[in-house]
Coordinates of C-alpha atoms and ligand atoms in Angstrom, one line a residue:
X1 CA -23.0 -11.5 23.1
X2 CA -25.8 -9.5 21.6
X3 CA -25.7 -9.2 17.7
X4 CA -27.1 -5.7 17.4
X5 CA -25.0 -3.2 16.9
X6 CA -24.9 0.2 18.4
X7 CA -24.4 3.5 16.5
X8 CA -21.1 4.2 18.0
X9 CA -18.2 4.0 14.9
X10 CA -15.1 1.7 15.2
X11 CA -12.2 4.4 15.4
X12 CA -8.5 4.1 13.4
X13 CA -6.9 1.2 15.4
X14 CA -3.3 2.9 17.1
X15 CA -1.5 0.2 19.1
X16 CA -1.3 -3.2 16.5
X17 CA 0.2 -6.4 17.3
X18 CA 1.1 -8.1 14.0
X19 CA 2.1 -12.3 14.6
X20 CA 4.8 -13.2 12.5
X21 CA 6.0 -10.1 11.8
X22 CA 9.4 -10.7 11.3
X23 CA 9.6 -11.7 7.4
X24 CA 7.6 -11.3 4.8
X25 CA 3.9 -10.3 4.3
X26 CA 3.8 -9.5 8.3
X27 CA 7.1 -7.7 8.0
X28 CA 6.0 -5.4 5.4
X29 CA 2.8 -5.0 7.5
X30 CA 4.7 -3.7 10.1
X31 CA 6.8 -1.5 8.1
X32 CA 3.8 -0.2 6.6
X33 CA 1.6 0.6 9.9
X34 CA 4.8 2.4 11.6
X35 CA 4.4 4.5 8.6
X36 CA 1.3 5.6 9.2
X37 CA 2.3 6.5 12.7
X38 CA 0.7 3.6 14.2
X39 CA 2.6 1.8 17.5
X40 CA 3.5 -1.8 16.6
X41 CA 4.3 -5.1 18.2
X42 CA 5.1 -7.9 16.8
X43 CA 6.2 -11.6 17.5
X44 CA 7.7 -14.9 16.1
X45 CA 9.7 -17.7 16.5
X46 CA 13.2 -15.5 15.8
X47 CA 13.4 -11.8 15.8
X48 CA 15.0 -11.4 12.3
X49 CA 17.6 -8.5 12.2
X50 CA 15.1 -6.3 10.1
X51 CA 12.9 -6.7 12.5
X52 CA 15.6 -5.2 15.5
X53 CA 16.6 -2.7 13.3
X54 CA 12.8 -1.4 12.9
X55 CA 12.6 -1.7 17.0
X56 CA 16.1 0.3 17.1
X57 CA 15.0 2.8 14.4
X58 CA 11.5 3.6 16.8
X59 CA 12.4 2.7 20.2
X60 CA 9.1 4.3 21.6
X61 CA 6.5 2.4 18.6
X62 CA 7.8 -0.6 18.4
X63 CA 7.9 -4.2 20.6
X64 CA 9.3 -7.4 19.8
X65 CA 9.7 -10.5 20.9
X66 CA 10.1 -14.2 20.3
X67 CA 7.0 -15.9 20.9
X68 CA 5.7 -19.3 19.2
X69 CA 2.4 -18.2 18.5
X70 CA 1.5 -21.7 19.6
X71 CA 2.0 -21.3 23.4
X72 CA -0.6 -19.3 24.5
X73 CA 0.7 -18.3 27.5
X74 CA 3.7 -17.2 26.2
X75 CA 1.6 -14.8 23.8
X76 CA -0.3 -13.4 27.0
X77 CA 3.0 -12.6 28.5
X78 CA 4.0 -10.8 25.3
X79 CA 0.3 -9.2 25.2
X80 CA 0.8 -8.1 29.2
X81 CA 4.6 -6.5 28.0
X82 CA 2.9 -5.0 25.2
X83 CA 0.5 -3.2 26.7
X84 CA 2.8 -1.6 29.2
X85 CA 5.2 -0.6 26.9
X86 CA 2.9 1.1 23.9
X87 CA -0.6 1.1 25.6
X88 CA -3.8 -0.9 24.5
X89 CA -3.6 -3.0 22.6
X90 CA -7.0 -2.0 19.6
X91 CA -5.5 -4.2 16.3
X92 CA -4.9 -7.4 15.8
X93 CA -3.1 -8.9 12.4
X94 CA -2.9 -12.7 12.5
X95 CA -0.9 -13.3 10.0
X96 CA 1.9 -15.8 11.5
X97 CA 1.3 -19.4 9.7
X98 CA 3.3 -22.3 8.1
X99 CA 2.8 -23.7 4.8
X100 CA 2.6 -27.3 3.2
X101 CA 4.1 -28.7 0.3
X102 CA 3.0 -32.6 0.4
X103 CA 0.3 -34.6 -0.8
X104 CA -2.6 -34.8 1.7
X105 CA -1.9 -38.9 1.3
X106 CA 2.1 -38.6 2.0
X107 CA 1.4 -35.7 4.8
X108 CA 2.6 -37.5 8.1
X109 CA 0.0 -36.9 11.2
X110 CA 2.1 -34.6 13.3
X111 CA 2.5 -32.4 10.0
X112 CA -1.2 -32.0 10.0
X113 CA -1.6 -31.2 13.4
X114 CA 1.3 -28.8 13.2
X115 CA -0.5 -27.0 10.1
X116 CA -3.8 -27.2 12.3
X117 CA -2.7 -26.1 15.4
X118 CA -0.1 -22.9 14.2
X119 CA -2.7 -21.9 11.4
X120 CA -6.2 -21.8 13.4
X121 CA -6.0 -22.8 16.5
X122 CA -3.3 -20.5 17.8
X123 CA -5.1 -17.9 16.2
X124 CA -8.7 -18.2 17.6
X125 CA -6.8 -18.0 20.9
X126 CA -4.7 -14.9 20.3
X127 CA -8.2 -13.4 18.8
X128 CA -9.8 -14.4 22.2
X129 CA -7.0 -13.1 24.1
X130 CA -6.9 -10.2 22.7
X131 CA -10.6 -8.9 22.2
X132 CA -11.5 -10.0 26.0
X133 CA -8.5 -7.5 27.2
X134 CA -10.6 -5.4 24.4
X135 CA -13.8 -5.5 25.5
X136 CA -12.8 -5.5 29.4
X137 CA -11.7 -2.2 29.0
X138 CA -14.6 -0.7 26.9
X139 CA -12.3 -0.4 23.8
X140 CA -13.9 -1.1 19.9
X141 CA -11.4 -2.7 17.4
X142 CA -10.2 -4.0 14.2
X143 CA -9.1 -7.9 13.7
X144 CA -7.8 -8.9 10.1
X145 CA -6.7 -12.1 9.6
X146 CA -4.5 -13.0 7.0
X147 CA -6.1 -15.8 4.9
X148 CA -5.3 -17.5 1.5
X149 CA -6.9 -18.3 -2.0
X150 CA -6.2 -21.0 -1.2
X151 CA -9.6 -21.4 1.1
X152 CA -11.7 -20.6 -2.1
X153 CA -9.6 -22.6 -4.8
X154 CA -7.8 -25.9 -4.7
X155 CA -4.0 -26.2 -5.0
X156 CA -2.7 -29.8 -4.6
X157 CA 0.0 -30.3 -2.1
X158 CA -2.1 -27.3 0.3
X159 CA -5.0 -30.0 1.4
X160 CA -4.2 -29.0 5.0
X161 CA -3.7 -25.3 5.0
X162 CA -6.3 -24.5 3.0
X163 CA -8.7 -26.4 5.7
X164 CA -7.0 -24.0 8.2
X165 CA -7.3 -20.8 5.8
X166 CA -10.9 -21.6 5.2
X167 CA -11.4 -22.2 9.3
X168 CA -10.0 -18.7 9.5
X169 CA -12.6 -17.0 6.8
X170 CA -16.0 -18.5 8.7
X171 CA -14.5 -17.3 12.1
X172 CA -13.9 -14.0 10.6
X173 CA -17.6 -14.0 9.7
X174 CA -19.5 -15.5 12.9
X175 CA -16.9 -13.6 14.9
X176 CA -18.0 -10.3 13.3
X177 CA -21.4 -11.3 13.7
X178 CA -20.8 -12.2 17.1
X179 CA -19.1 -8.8 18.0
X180 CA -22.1 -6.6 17.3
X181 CA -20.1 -3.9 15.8
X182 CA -17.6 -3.4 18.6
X183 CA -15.1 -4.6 16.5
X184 CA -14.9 -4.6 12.7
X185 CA -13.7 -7.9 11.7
X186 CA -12.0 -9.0 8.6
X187 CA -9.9 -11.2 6.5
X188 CA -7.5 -10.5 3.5
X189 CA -7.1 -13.2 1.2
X190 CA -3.6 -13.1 -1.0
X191 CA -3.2 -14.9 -3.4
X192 CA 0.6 -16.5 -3.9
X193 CA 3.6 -14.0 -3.5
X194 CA 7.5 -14.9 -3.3
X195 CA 8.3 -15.6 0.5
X196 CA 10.0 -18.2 2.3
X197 CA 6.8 -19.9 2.8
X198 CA 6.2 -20.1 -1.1
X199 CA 9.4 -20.8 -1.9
X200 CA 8.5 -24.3 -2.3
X201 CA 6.7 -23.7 -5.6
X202 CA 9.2 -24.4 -9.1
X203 CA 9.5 -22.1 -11.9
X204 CA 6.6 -24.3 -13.7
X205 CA 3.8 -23.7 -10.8
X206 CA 4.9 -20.1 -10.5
X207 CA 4.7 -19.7 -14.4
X208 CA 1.3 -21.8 -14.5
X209 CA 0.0 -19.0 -11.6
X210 CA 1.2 -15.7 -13.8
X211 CA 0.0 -16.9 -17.0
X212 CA -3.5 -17.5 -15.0
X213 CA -3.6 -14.5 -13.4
X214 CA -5.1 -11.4 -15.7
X215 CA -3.3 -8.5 -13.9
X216 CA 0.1 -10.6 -15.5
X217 CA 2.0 -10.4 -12.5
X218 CA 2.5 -12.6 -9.0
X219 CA 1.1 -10.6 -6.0
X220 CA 3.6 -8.5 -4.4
X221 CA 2.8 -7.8 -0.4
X222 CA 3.0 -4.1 -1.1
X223 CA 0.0 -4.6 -3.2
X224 CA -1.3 -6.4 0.2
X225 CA -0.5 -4.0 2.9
X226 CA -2.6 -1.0 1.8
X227 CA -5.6 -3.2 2.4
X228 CA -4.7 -4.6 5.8
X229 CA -3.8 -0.8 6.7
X230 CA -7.6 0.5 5.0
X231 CA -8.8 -2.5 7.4
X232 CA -6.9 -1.4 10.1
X233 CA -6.9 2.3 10.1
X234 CA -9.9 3.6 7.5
X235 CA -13.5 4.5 8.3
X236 CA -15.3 1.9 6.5
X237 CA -18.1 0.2 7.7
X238 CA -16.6 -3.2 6.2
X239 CA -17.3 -5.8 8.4
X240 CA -17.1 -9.7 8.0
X241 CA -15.6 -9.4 4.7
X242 CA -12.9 -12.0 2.7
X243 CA -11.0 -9.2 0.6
X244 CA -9.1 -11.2 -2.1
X245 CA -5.9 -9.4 -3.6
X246 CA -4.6 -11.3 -6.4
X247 CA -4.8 -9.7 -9.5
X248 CA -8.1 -12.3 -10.3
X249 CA -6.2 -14.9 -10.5
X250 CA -8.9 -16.9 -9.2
X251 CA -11.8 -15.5 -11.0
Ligands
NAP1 N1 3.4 -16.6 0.4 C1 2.2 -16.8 -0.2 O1 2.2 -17.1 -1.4 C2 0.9 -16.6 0.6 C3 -0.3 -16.5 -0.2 C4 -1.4 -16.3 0.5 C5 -1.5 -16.2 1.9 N2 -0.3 -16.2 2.6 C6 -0.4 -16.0 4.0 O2 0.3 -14.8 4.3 C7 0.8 -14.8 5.6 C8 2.3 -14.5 5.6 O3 3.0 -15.5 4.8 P1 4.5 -15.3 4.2 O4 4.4 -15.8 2.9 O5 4.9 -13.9 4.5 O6 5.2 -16.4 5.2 P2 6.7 -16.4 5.8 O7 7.6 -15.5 5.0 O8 7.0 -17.8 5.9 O9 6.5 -15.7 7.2 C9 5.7 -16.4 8.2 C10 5.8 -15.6 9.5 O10 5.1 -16.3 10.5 C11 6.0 -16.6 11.5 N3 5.6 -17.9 12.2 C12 5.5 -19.1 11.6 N4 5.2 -20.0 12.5 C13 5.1 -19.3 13.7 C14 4.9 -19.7 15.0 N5 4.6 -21.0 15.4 N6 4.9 -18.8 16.0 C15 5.1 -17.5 15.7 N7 5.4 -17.1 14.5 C16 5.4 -18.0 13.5 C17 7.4 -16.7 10.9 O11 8.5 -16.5 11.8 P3 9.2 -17.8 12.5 O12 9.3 -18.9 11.5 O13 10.5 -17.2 13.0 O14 8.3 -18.1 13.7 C18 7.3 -15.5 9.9 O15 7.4 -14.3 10.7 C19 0.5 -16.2 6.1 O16 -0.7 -16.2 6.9 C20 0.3 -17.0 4.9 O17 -0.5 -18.1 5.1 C21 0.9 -16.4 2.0

């Protein structure tokens, strides 16, 4: 694909599928983008009741489903049900992941495939699902993927992840590259915030991070979501970025 871009601008993406949208940081994404009037879909393992109740609450916005972001064709059949229901799909949030809490020399094999596989591979393929519906019908997008500090500093017990977070942060650059401007491509790098994923870290590590961290404070993911919606939804002409939100915690 050519790498020049052409003058036309990238507009407000309006029909977003958010992965792993039923807790969490992807949750309040949601929340956030049906705010701003946007039409939402979003997938995971489980459909978590405050996920139904947003799909209740906006019966003509919102699609869910339970989809292991891992099965690809699953995800084109939610993609396909998607796109009937609320139209084109022109935003993509990849934010679904697991986390790791063990030593790279006690993590078992399988757990390292598991982290590999869910956390970048599942995601290039849901980005390539998606833009080729994209481009095939002549539409310009946004992608942000949901990244991690943890690509740009070490944490012990993360060896695996952070491989797959810093995977995620080159794609987001050659794929913006690669796009030409069609698409404006990006990644949003939090740093930690209390979630199921994180709930592994003890009082200590979680201390150790706030004491570290100038803004004196963990990040909350309403202090992530305006970024992801600015990414989403603003006229910028950011492209290929990392945008870390974590108070400079890692500065
Ligand atoms: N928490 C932190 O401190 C932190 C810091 C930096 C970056 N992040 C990143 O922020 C994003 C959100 O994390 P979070 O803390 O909000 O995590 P979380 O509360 O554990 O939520 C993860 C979401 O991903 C879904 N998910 C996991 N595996 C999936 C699969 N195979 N297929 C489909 N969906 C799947 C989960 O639902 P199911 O389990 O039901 O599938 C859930 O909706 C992740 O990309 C994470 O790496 C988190």
């Amino acid at each position: 694909m050519s790498d020049t871009a052409d003058t036309q601008l990238v507009p407000p993406s309006s029909v977003v599928l958010v992965s792993g949208g039923s807790r969490g940081l992807g949750l309040a994404i949601v929340t956030d983008l049906l705010d701003a009037g946007v039409r939402v879909a979003a997938f995971a393992r489980t459909v978590t009741p405050e996920l139904e109740k947003l799909a209740a609450e906006h019966p003509d916005r919102v699609h869910v489903g339970a989809v292991d972001v891992t099965d690809l064709r699953a995800a084109q059949g939610f993609v396909r049900e998607v796109e009937q229901r609320l139209g084109p799909i022109d935003g993509l949030v990849n934010n679904a992941a697991v986390g790791q809490d063990s030593l790279h020399v006690h993590t078992a094999t399988d757990d390292i495939a598991r982290i590999i596989e869910t956390n970048l591979t599942a995601p290039l393929h849901l980005t390539r699902l998606v833009i080729r519906r994209m481009l095939g019908k002549g539409l310009r997008g946004r992608i942000v993927n949901i990244t991690s500090i943890c690509a740009q500093r070490g944490f012990p017990g993360l060896v695996a992840y952070s491989a797959t977070k810093g995977g995620m942060d080159a794609a987001t650059r050659s794929l913006a590259r690669e796009l030409g401007g069609r698409m404006l491509v990006n990644a949003v790098a939090p740093g930690f915030f209390a979630s199921e994923m994180s709930a592994v870290l003890g009082p200590t590590q979680l201390d150790q991070i706030v004491r570290r961290t100038p803004t004196g404070h963990l990040t909350e993911p309403v202090e992530v979501v305006p970024v992801v919606r600015m990414l989403l939804r603003d006229q910028t002409n950011i492209n290929g970025q990392v945008i870390v939100v974590d108070g400079a915690a890692s500065i």
